[in-house]
Short mmCIF file of C-alpha atoms in Angstrom, two decimals:
data_model
loop_
_atom_site.label_atom_id
_atom_site.label_comp_id
_atom_site.label_asym_id
_atom_site.label_seq_id
_atom_site.Cartn_x
_atom_site.Cartn_y
_atom_site.Cartn_z
CA MET A 1 3.37 14.91 28.80
CA PRO A 2 1.30 16.06 31.83
CA TYR A 3 -1.88 18.08 31.38
CA ILE A 4 -1.49 21.52 32.98
CA PRO A 5 -4.83 23.40 33.36
CA HIS A 6 -4.94 27.14 32.82
CA THR A 7 -6.45 29.53 35.32
CA PRO A 8 -9.38 31.74 34.24
CA LYS A 9 -7.03 34.74 34.32
CA GLN A 10 -4.52 33.02 32.02
CA ILE A 11 -7.30 32.09 29.58
CA GLU A 12 -8.54 35.68 29.61
CA GLU A 13 -5.02 36.98 28.87
CA MET A 14 -4.52 34.54 25.98
CA LEU A 15 -7.86 35.43 24.40
CA ALA A 16 -7.08 39.14 24.70
CA THR A 17 -3.72 38.61 23.03
CA ILE A 18 -5.27 36.94 19.95
CA GLY A 19 -8.26 39.27 19.87
CA ALA A 20 -11.01 36.80 20.78
CA LYS A 21 -13.78 37.49 23.30
CA SER A 22 -14.35 33.86 24.28
CA ILE A 23 -13.19 30.34 23.56
CA ASP A 24 -16.34 29.82 21.47
CA ASP A 25 -15.09 32.54 19.10
CA LEU A 26 -12.24 30.21 18.11
CA PHE A 27 -14.74 27.78 16.58
CA GLU A 28 -16.89 30.24 14.64
CA VAL A 29 -15.38 29.14 11.31
CA ILE A 30 -16.81 25.63 11.83
CA PRO A 31 -20.41 25.37 10.53
CA GLN A 32 -22.90 24.65 13.29
CA ASN A 33 -24.00 21.34 11.70
CA LEU A 34 -20.42 20.06 11.80
CA ARG A 35 -19.79 20.82 15.45
CA CYS A 36 -19.94 18.15 18.14
CA LYS A 37 -23.28 18.11 19.91
CA THR A 38 -21.75 16.45 22.95
CA PHE A 39 -18.50 14.71 23.76
CA ASN A 40 -20.43 12.16 25.83
CA LEU A 41 -17.36 11.23 27.83
CA PRO A 42 -17.87 8.38 30.31
CA LYS A 43 -16.71 8.61 33.90
CA GLY A 44 -13.09 7.76 34.54
CA LYS A 45 -12.09 4.14 35.17
CA SER A 46 -9.29 2.47 37.07
CA GLU A 47 -6.45 0.78 35.21
CA GLN A 48 -7.96 -2.64 35.92
CA GLU A 49 -11.37 -1.56 34.61
CA VAL A 50 -9.84 -0.05 31.44
CA CYS A 51 -7.92 -3.28 30.74
CA ARG A 52 -11.09 -5.32 31.18
CA CYS A 53 -13.02 -3.00 28.85
CA ILE A 54 -10.33 -3.16 26.15
CA LYS A 55 -10.19 -6.96 26.35
CA GLU A 56 -13.96 -7.17 25.98
CA LEU A 57 -13.81 -4.99 22.87
CA ALA A 58 -10.95 -7.03 21.41
CA SER A 59 -12.81 -10.29 22.00
CA LYS A 60 -15.51 -9.11 19.57
CA ASN A 61 -13.06 -9.27 16.66
CA LYS A 62 -13.16 -12.41 14.56
CA HIS A 63 -9.56 -13.60 14.60
CA ASN A 64 -10.09 -17.26 13.66
CA LEU A 65 -11.15 -16.65 10.05
CA THR A 66 -9.89 -18.68 7.11
CA THR A 67 -9.40 -15.99 4.53
CA PHE A 68 -8.86 -15.80 0.78
CA LEU A 69 -8.86 -12.02 0.88
CA GLY A 70 -6.14 -10.12 -0.99
CA ALA A 71 -6.81 -7.01 -3.12
CA GLY A 72 -3.36 -5.56 -2.44
CA PHE A 73 -2.78 -6.82 1.11
CA TYR A 74 -1.69 -10.40 1.77
CA ASP A 75 -1.45 -12.77 4.72
CA HIS A 76 2.07 -14.19 4.39
CA TYR A 77 3.88 -16.02 7.17
CA ILE A 78 6.32 -13.81 9.10
CA PRO A 79 9.27 -15.61 10.76
CA ALA A 80 9.44 -15.09 14.54
CA ALA A 81 12.96 -13.72 14.21
CA VAL A 82 11.62 -10.63 12.43
CA LYS A 83 9.71 -9.38 15.47
CA HIS A 84 12.49 -10.43 17.85
CA ILE A 85 15.15 -8.37 16.07
CA LEU A 86 12.76 -5.49 15.41
CA SER A 87 11.96 -5.26 19.13
CA ARG A 88 15.51 -4.31 20.06
CA SER A 89 15.49 -0.85 21.63
CA GLU A 90 17.90 0.70 19.12
CA PHE A 91 15.37 -0.01 16.36
CA TYR A 92 11.86 0.38 17.73
CA THR A 93 12.50 3.92 19.04
CA ALA A 94 13.84 5.14 15.70
CA TYR A 95 12.51 8.32 14.16
CA THR A 96 14.05 10.88 11.80
CA PRO A 97 17.87 10.67 11.80
CA TYR A 98 18.54 14.42 11.76
CA GLN A 99 21.91 14.02 13.48
CA PRO A 100 23.92 11.45 11.51
CA GLU A 101 26.63 11.20 14.17
CA ALA A 102 23.98 9.99 16.63
CA SER A 103 21.93 7.93 14.18
CA GLN A 104 24.35 5.60 12.44
CA GLY A 105 22.38 2.46 13.27
CA VAL A 106 19.13 3.83 11.87
CA LEU A 107 20.87 5.28 8.81
CA GLN A 108 22.61 1.98 8.05
CA ALA A 109 19.30 0.11 8.39
CA ILE A 110 17.68 2.47 5.86
CA PHE A 111 20.69 2.17 3.54
CA GLU A 112 20.55 -1.63 3.63
CA TYR A 113 16.77 -1.51 3.06
CA GLN A 114 17.22 0.73 0.03
CA THR A 115 19.86 -1.63 -1.35
CA ALA A 116 17.68 -4.72 -0.89
CA VAL A 117 14.58 -3.11 -2.40
CA ALA A 118 16.47 -1.69 -5.38
CA ARG A 119 17.82 -5.18 -6.11
CA LEU A 120 14.40 -6.78 -5.70
CA MET A 121 12.84 -4.32 -8.16
CA ASP A 122 15.92 -4.28 -10.42
CA MET A 123 16.06 -0.48 -10.29
CA ASP A 124 18.97 1.90 -9.64
CA PHE A 125 17.82 3.63 -6.46
CA ALA A 126 15.22 3.33 -3.70
CA ASN A 127 14.10 5.74 -0.99
CA ALA A 128 12.46 5.35 2.41
CA SER A 129 9.56 6.91 4.31
CA LEU A 130 6.52 6.70 2.06
CA TYR A 131 3.33 5.80 3.87
CA ASP A 132 1.84 3.05 1.68
CA GLY A 133 1.31 1.82 -1.87
CA GLY A 134 -1.26 4.48 -2.73
CA THR A 135 0.85 7.35 -1.42
CA ALA A 136 3.80 6.00 -3.41
CA ILE A 137 1.82 6.25 -6.68
CA TYR A 138 0.85 9.84 -5.88
CA GLU A 139 4.46 10.77 -5.15
CA ALA A 140 5.52 9.06 -8.38
CA ILE A 141 3.00 11.17 -10.32
CA MET A 142 4.30 14.39 -8.76
CA MET A 143 7.84 13.27 -9.53
CA ALA A 144 6.90 12.73 -13.19
CA ILE A 145 5.26 16.16 -13.36
CA ARG A 146 8.42 17.84 -12.06
CA ILE A 147 10.59 15.93 -14.54
CA THR A 148 8.46 16.39 -17.66
CA LYS A 149 6.79 19.76 -16.83
CA ARG A 150 3.51 18.20 -18.05
CA LYS A 151 0.16 17.64 -16.32
CA LYS A 152 -1.59 14.91 -18.29
CA ILE A 153 -1.75 11.61 -16.39
CA ILE A 154 -2.89 8.29 -17.87
CA ILE A 155 -3.82 5.53 -15.45
CA CYS A 156 -5.19 2.10 -16.24
CA GLU A 157 -8.43 1.07 -14.55
CA THR A 158 -6.78 -2.22 -13.57
CA VAL A 159 -4.67 -0.30 -11.01
CA ASN A 160 -5.93 -0.98 -7.48
CA PRO A 161 -9.16 1.09 -7.07
CA ILE A 162 -8.24 1.85 -3.45
CA TYR A 163 -5.09 3.56 -4.72
CA ARG A 164 -7.05 5.39 -7.40
CA GLN A 165 -9.45 6.74 -4.79
CA MET A 166 -6.47 8.01 -2.84
CA LEU A 167 -5.15 9.71 -5.97
CA ARG A 168 -8.47 11.47 -6.51
CA CYS A 169 -8.26 12.79 -2.95
CA TYR A 170 -4.63 13.97 -3.29
CA THR A 171 -4.98 15.54 -6.74
CA THR A 172 -8.45 17.15 -6.56
CA ASN A 173 -7.10 20.71 -6.43
CA LEU A 174 -3.94 20.26 -8.49
CA HIS A 175 -5.58 20.93 -11.88
CA LEU A 176 -4.23 17.77 -13.49
CA GLU A 177 -5.71 16.06 -16.53
CA MET A 178 -6.31 12.57 -15.15
CA ILE A 179 -7.40 10.04 -17.79
CA THR A 180 -8.52 6.58 -16.66
CA ILE A 181 -8.41 3.90 -19.36
CA PRO A 182 -11.21 1.32 -18.83
CA HIS A 183 -10.26 -2.32 -18.40
CA LYS A 184 -11.30 -5.01 -20.89
CA ASN A 185 -12.80 -7.86 -18.93
CA GLY A 186 -10.16 -7.53 -16.21
CA SER A 187 -7.28 -6.90 -18.62
CA SER A 188 -5.29 -3.77 -19.40
CA ASP A 189 -6.31 -2.21 -22.72
CA PHE A 190 -2.84 -1.74 -24.21
CA GLU A 191 -4.12 -0.29 -27.49
CA ASN A 192 -6.30 2.34 -25.80
CA ILE A 193 -3.53 3.31 -23.39
CA SER A 194 -1.01 3.70 -26.23
CA GLN A 195 -3.39 5.83 -28.30
CA ASN A 196 -3.86 8.29 -25.43
CA ILE A 197 -0.14 8.89 -24.90
CA ASP A 198 1.02 12.12 -26.53
CA GLN A 199 3.55 14.93 -26.08
CA ASN A 200 1.49 16.38 -23.23
CA THR A 201 1.52 13.18 -21.16
CA ALA A 202 3.66 13.25 -18.03
CA CYS A 203 3.29 9.57 -17.17
CA VAL A 204 1.37 6.37 -17.72
CA ILE A 205 0.52 4.25 -14.66
CA VAL A 206 -0.01 0.48 -14.73
CA GLN A 207 0.04 -2.40 -12.25
CA ASN A 208 1.52 -5.91 -12.28
CA PRO A 209 -0.14 -8.20 -11.40
CA ASN A 210 -3.16 -6.01 -11.95
CA PHE A 211 -6.05 -5.71 -9.48
CA PHE A 212 -7.84 -8.68 -11.08
CA GLY A 213 -4.71 -10.82 -10.60
CA GLU A 214 -3.55 -10.85 -14.23
CA ILE A 215 0.17 -10.83 -15.08
CA ASN A 216 1.39 -8.49 -17.82
CA ASP A 217 4.60 -7.39 -19.50
CA PHE A 218 4.63 -3.62 -20.04
CA THR A 219 7.97 -3.42 -21.84
CA GLU A 220 6.45 -2.44 -25.18
CA LEU A 221 4.07 0.07 -23.59
CA PHE A 222 6.95 1.82 -21.82
CA GLN A 223 8.89 1.97 -25.08
CA ILE A 224 5.92 3.69 -26.74
CA ALA A 225 5.70 6.11 -23.80
CA HIS A 226 9.40 6.97 -23.96
CA LYS A 227 9.13 7.96 -27.61
CA GLN A 228 6.75 10.72 -26.47
CA GLY A 229 8.96 11.73 -23.54
CA THR A 230 6.45 10.15 -21.15
CA LEU A 231 7.54 8.34 -17.99
CA GLY A 232 6.43 4.79 -17.23
CA ILE A 233 5.23 4.18 -13.66
CA ILE A 234 4.42 0.69 -12.48
CA SER A 235 2.90 -0.48 -9.19
CA VAL A 236 3.84 -4.05 -8.29
CA TYR A 237 3.27 -6.79 -5.72
CA ALA A 238 6.61 -6.55 -3.92
CA LEU A 239 7.09 -10.20 -2.97
CA MET A 240 6.20 -11.44 -6.47
CA GLN A 241 9.15 -9.52 -7.93
CA SER A 242 11.30 -12.47 -6.85
CA ILE A 243 9.94 -14.45 -9.83
CA LEU A 244 8.09 -12.08 -12.18
CA LYS A 245 9.67 -9.86 -14.82
CA THR A 246 10.90 -6.87 -12.85
CA PRO A 247 10.18 -3.18 -13.42
CA GLY A 248 13.83 -2.70 -14.34
CA GLU A 249 13.61 -5.39 -17.01
CA MET A 250 10.47 -3.75 -18.42
CA GLY A 251 12.17 -0.35 -18.63
CA ALA A 252 10.03 1.44 -16.02
CA ASP A 253 11.14 4.91 -14.96
CA ILE A 254 9.57 4.67 -11.52
CA ALA A 255 8.46 1.50 -9.74
CA VAL A 256 6.36 1.58 -6.57
CA ALA A 257 4.77 -1.02 -4.33
CA GLU A 258 2.95 -1.66 -1.09
CA GLY A 259 5.61 -3.19 1.17
CA GLN A 260 3.13 -5.03 3.42
CA SER A 261 3.82 -8.36 1.72
CA LEU A 262 7.46 -8.16 2.86
CA GLY A 263 7.03 -9.19 6.47
CA LEU A 264 4.43 -6.70 7.73
CA PRO A 265 1.28 -8.08 9.41
CA LEU A 266 -2.16 -6.98 8.21
CA ASN A 267 -2.85 -5.11 11.47
CA PHE A 268 -6.34 -3.85 10.60
CA GLY A 269 -4.89 -1.74 7.76
CA GLY A 270 -1.54 -0.44 8.91
CA PRO A 271 0.95 0.97 9.48
CA TYR A 272 2.27 -0.05 6.09
CA LEU A 273 5.16 0.87 3.87
CA GLY A 274 5.29 2.65 0.53
CA ILE A 275 8.14 1.44 -1.67
CA MET A 276 9.56 3.71 -4.36
CA THR A 277 12.43 3.03 -6.75
CA THR A 278 13.70 4.86 -9.81
CA GLN A 279 16.44 5.12 -12.40
CA LYS A 280 19.58 7.11 -11.59
CA LYS A 281 18.72 9.94 -14.00
CA HIS A 282 15.55 10.72 -12.02
CA ILE A 283 16.92 10.48 -8.48
CA ARG A 284 17.09 14.23 -7.80
CA GLN A 285 13.31 14.40 -8.09
CA MET A 286 12.65 11.40 -5.85
CA PRO A 287 11.00 12.35 -2.53
CA GLY A 288 11.46 10.79 0.88
CA ARG A 289 14.69 9.97 2.65
CA ILE A 290 17.70 8.75 0.71
CA VAL A 291 20.69 7.49 2.69
CA GLY A 292 24.19 7.51 1.25
CA LYS A 293 27.32 5.68 2.34
CA THR A 294 30.52 7.70 2.78
CA VAL A 295 33.71 7.98 4.89
CA ASP A 296 34.66 10.50 7.56
CA ARG A 297 37.93 12.42 7.89
CA GLU A 298 39.54 9.38 9.48
CA GLY A 299 38.48 7.09 6.63
CA LYS A 300 35.80 5.31 8.67
CA THR A 301 32.58 4.22 6.98
CA GLY A 302 29.59 6.41 7.76
CA PHE A 303 26.00 6.94 6.61
CA VAL A 304 24.22 10.24 5.96
CA LEU A 305 20.97 11.59 4.52
CA THR A 306 21.65 12.87 1.02
CA LEU A 307 19.74 14.96 -1.56
CA GLN A 308 17.70 16.39 1.30
CA ALA A 309 15.15 18.49 -0.62
CA ARG A 310 12.51 18.12 2.07
CA GLU A 311 10.19 20.44 3.91
CA GLN A 312 12.07 19.99 7.18
CA HIS A 313 15.13 21.45 5.51
CA ILE A 314 13.40 24.78 4.79
CA ARG A 315 12.62 23.95 1.18
CA ARG A 316 8.91 24.68 1.68
CA GLU A 317 7.18 24.94 -1.72
CA LYS A 318 10.39 23.80 -3.46
CA ALA A 319 10.46 20.54 -1.51
CA THR A 320 10.03 17.32 -3.48
CA SER A 321 7.54 16.17 -0.87
CA ASN A 322 5.82 17.11 2.37
CA ILE A 323 6.08 13.66 3.89
CA CYS A 324 6.83 14.30 7.55
CA SER A 325 6.75 10.90 9.23
CA ASN A 326 9.54 8.37 9.04
CA GLN A 327 8.57 4.80 8.14
CA ALA A 328 12.04 3.48 9.03
CA LEU A 329 10.67 0.89 11.45
CA CYS A 330 8.40 -0.61 8.78
CA ALA A 331 11.22 -0.42 6.25
CA PHE A 332 13.55 -2.21 8.67
CA GLN A 333 10.94 -4.91 9.22
CA ALA A 334 10.77 -5.46 5.46
CA LEU A 335 14.58 -5.61 5.32
CA LEU A 336 14.65 -8.25 8.06
CA TYR A 337 12.10 -10.34 6.18
CA ILE A 338 14.00 -10.08 2.89
CA SER A 339 17.31 -10.88 4.59
CA LEU A 340 16.00 -13.85 6.56
CA LEU A 341 14.35 -15.48 3.54
CA GLY A 342 17.00 -14.54 0.99
CA PRO A 343 16.53 -14.81 -2.79
CA GLU A 344 15.61 -18.50 -2.72
CA GLY A 345 13.24 -18.12 0.21
CA LEU A 346 11.37 -15.24 -1.40
CA LYS A 347 11.13 -17.20 -4.63
CA ARG A 348 9.80 -20.28 -2.82
CA VAL A 349 7.12 -18.27 -0.98
CA ALA A 350 5.99 -16.74 -4.28
CA GLU A 351 5.93 -20.15 -6.00
CA LEU A 352 3.93 -21.78 -3.20
CA SER A 353 1.41 -18.92 -3.25
CA ILE A 354 0.97 -19.27 -7.01
CA GLU A 355 0.65 -23.07 -6.81
CA ARG A 356 -2.08 -22.80 -4.17
CA ALA A 357 -3.97 -20.18 -6.21
CA HIS A 358 -3.93 -22.29 -9.36
CA TYR A 359 -5.08 -25.33 -7.40
CA ALA A 360 -7.92 -23.25 -5.91
CA ALA A 361 -8.90 -21.94 -9.34
CA LYS A 362 -9.03 -25.49 -10.69
CA ARG A 363 -11.21 -26.76 -7.83
CA LEU A 364 -13.60 -23.81 -7.81
CA THR A 365 -14.17 -23.69 -11.56
CA GLU A 366 -15.26 -27.32 -11.43
CA ILE A 367 -18.43 -26.06 -9.73
CA ASP A 368 -21.33 -25.54 -12.15
CA GLY A 369 -21.88 -21.85 -12.89
CA ILE A 370 -18.42 -20.66 -11.76
CA THR A 371 -15.83 -19.59 -14.33
CA LEU A 372 -12.65 -17.51 -14.45
CA LEU A 373 -13.21 -13.92 -15.52
CA ASN A 374 -10.72 -14.49 -18.35
CA ASN A 375 -8.16 -17.10 -19.37
CA ASN A 376 -5.07 -14.92 -19.03
CA HIS A 377 -2.08 -15.74 -16.82
CA PHE A 378 -2.36 -14.97 -13.10
CA ALA A 379 -0.09 -15.29 -10.08
CA ASN A 380 -1.51 -15.92 -6.60
CA GLU A 381 -4.75 -14.03 -7.17
CA PHE A 382 -7.58 -14.53 -9.65
CA THR A 383 -11.11 -13.37 -10.38
CA LEU A 384 -14.13 -15.66 -10.58
CA THR A 385 -17.51 -15.02 -12.16
CA LEU A 386 -20.30 -16.41 -9.94
CA PRO A 387 -23.95 -17.19 -10.73
CA ILE A 388 -24.94 -15.04 -7.72
CA PRO A 389 -23.78 -11.66 -6.31
CA ALA A 390 -20.41 -11.96 -4.58
CA PHE A 391 -21.63 -10.13 -1.47
CA GLU A 392 -24.31 -12.78 -0.97
CA LEU A 393 -21.74 -15.56 -0.90
CA ILE A 394 -19.34 -13.55 1.27
CA ASN A 395 -22.02 -12.81 3.87
CA TYR A 396 -22.99 -16.47 4.05
CA LEU A 397 -19.47 -17.85 4.35
CA ALA A 398 -18.32 -15.17 6.81
CA GLU A 399 -20.82 -16.57 9.29
CA LYS A 400 -18.96 -19.87 8.96
CA ASN A 401 -15.60 -18.15 9.57
CA TYR A 402 -14.54 -18.25 5.91
CA VAL A 403 -13.84 -15.10 3.88
CA PRO A 404 -13.89 -16.27 0.24
CA GLY A 405 -12.42 -13.12 -1.29
CA PHE A 406 -13.04 -9.52 -2.29
CA PRO A 407 -16.25 -8.35 -4.06
CA ILE A 408 -15.10 -6.73 -7.33
CA GLY A 409 -18.49 -5.01 -7.70
CA ARG A 410 -17.63 -2.76 -4.77
CA TYR A 411 -15.46 -0.68 -7.12
CA TYR A 412 -16.38 -1.80 -10.65
CA LYS A 413 -19.80 -1.31 -12.24
CA ASN A 414 -21.72 -4.30 -13.55
CA MET A 415 -19.33 -6.76 -11.87
CA GLU A 416 -21.44 -7.61 -8.82
CA ASN A 417 -21.04 -11.34 -9.52
CA CYS A 418 -17.23 -11.20 -9.62
CA LEU A 419 -15.11 -12.39 -6.71
CA LEU A 420 -11.35 -11.79 -6.29
CA LEU A 421 -9.55 -14.61 -4.45
CA ALA A 422 -5.97 -14.68 -3.18
CA CYS A 423 -3.81 -17.50 -1.83
CA THR A 424 -0.50 -17.39 0.01
CA GLU A 425 1.87 -20.06 1.28
CA LYS A 426 -0.35 -20.18 4.39
CA THR A 427 -3.36 -21.35 2.36
CA SER A 428 -3.80 -25.11 2.79
CA GLU A 429 -5.28 -27.54 0.28
CA GLU A 430 -7.66 -28.59 3.04
CA SER A 431 -9.07 -25.06 3.38
CA ILE A 432 -9.41 -24.83 -0.41
CA GLY A 433 -11.34 -28.10 -0.38
CA ILE A 434 -13.64 -26.96 2.42
CA LEU A 435 -14.28 -23.64 0.64
CA THR A 436 -15.12 -25.51 -2.57
CA GLU A 437 -17.61 -27.81 -0.85
CA MET A 438 -19.32 -24.99 1.05
CA ILE A 439 -19.75 -22.90 -2.11
CA LYS A 440 -21.00 -25.94 -4.03
CA ALA A 441 -23.56 -26.74 -1.33
CA TYR A 442 -24.75 -23.13 -1.10
CA LEU A 443 -25.21 -22.75 -4.85
CA LYS A 444 -27.05 -26.08 -5.08
CA LYS A 445 -29.38 -25.07 -2.27
CA HIS A 446 -30.13 -21.67 -3.82
CA SER A 447 -30.25 -22.65 -7.50
#
């Protein structure tokens, strides 16, 4: 879109129309200390100069790191075919399919994605177009509030703290009773959670595997919740659902996930994909886009948006959500990944990731002073207790192009010596061995 400057006369006419004396009057509501002191814009550059500048900036990024970082986002291998198919013009230009007759390809892609995700999570229905894993939990909470007409929310402290920070931001002015149940040495406190569920509770929120990497079965907890008319919401590691007990098997009412592990690159934090699935009885309160399969007057198969209670359809305050963007491209990328790997491929990736993590845990806990946070079952991620602060070790190893994990103390009090490590199928035994030797040498030198 070209920039068209206004003449002084046009500016004067516009200001007069809205009742302002000057352009500065438009910014009076912004406190002086929050206003820009200067835009400090550099002089314009040629295309060649801009390209050189961008390349210089990009070269400062460390892209040759060996990383054991997880914490909800994982470095899985993405087959080349995913990007090749995704780059076809009929897919990468996709946005909201308002006109079904002109959007059959996009609608079918979303429909197939919903089908694949619902099967992976073992739930009745899935939607599309949630931003990420944290947004999906928020939307699940609002869904539970609409269904139960209650405002008490119980969330376990083992749910990803990044997601919980997002929830605090989204719900600050909603007057909800948000109760966080403390973890017990990295484990979910089932007894405490159960005792806090009552007839005023809209939902209980848990995660599997939890943020510390521990695997749990929440079947019994959800049964307790259902007796009080409370919904069970679970956030899961999408790829691991190929081998773990699924949300459907546990009896969850709503299951959400961050879809990044299904073929999306890390990309400095996005764009990602929020997955949401639910049981059939709750589908009318599920936000986002839901595509249905039907036939036209001639009996030909067609796809349409259904249950469209969205803000774009003039629902306003009655809308189930105010999600405006369409994550169909990210959803399609996840569908391509799932389809290319298939059930056995997904299972093998999950198994390899778990095998590498357990091998890493064995090697690292052989070092004097390093132990597992607890002895409970874990998948491809686990928490270590170190004899030194985790940040100290991370800073040292990062200089050697190794990122040993995530510092738990960043979000949890009195856990500064805890380090969260993740492995995927890309993690080699060689890199695990090198990490072990470097940590061993550092601890020996600083003991």
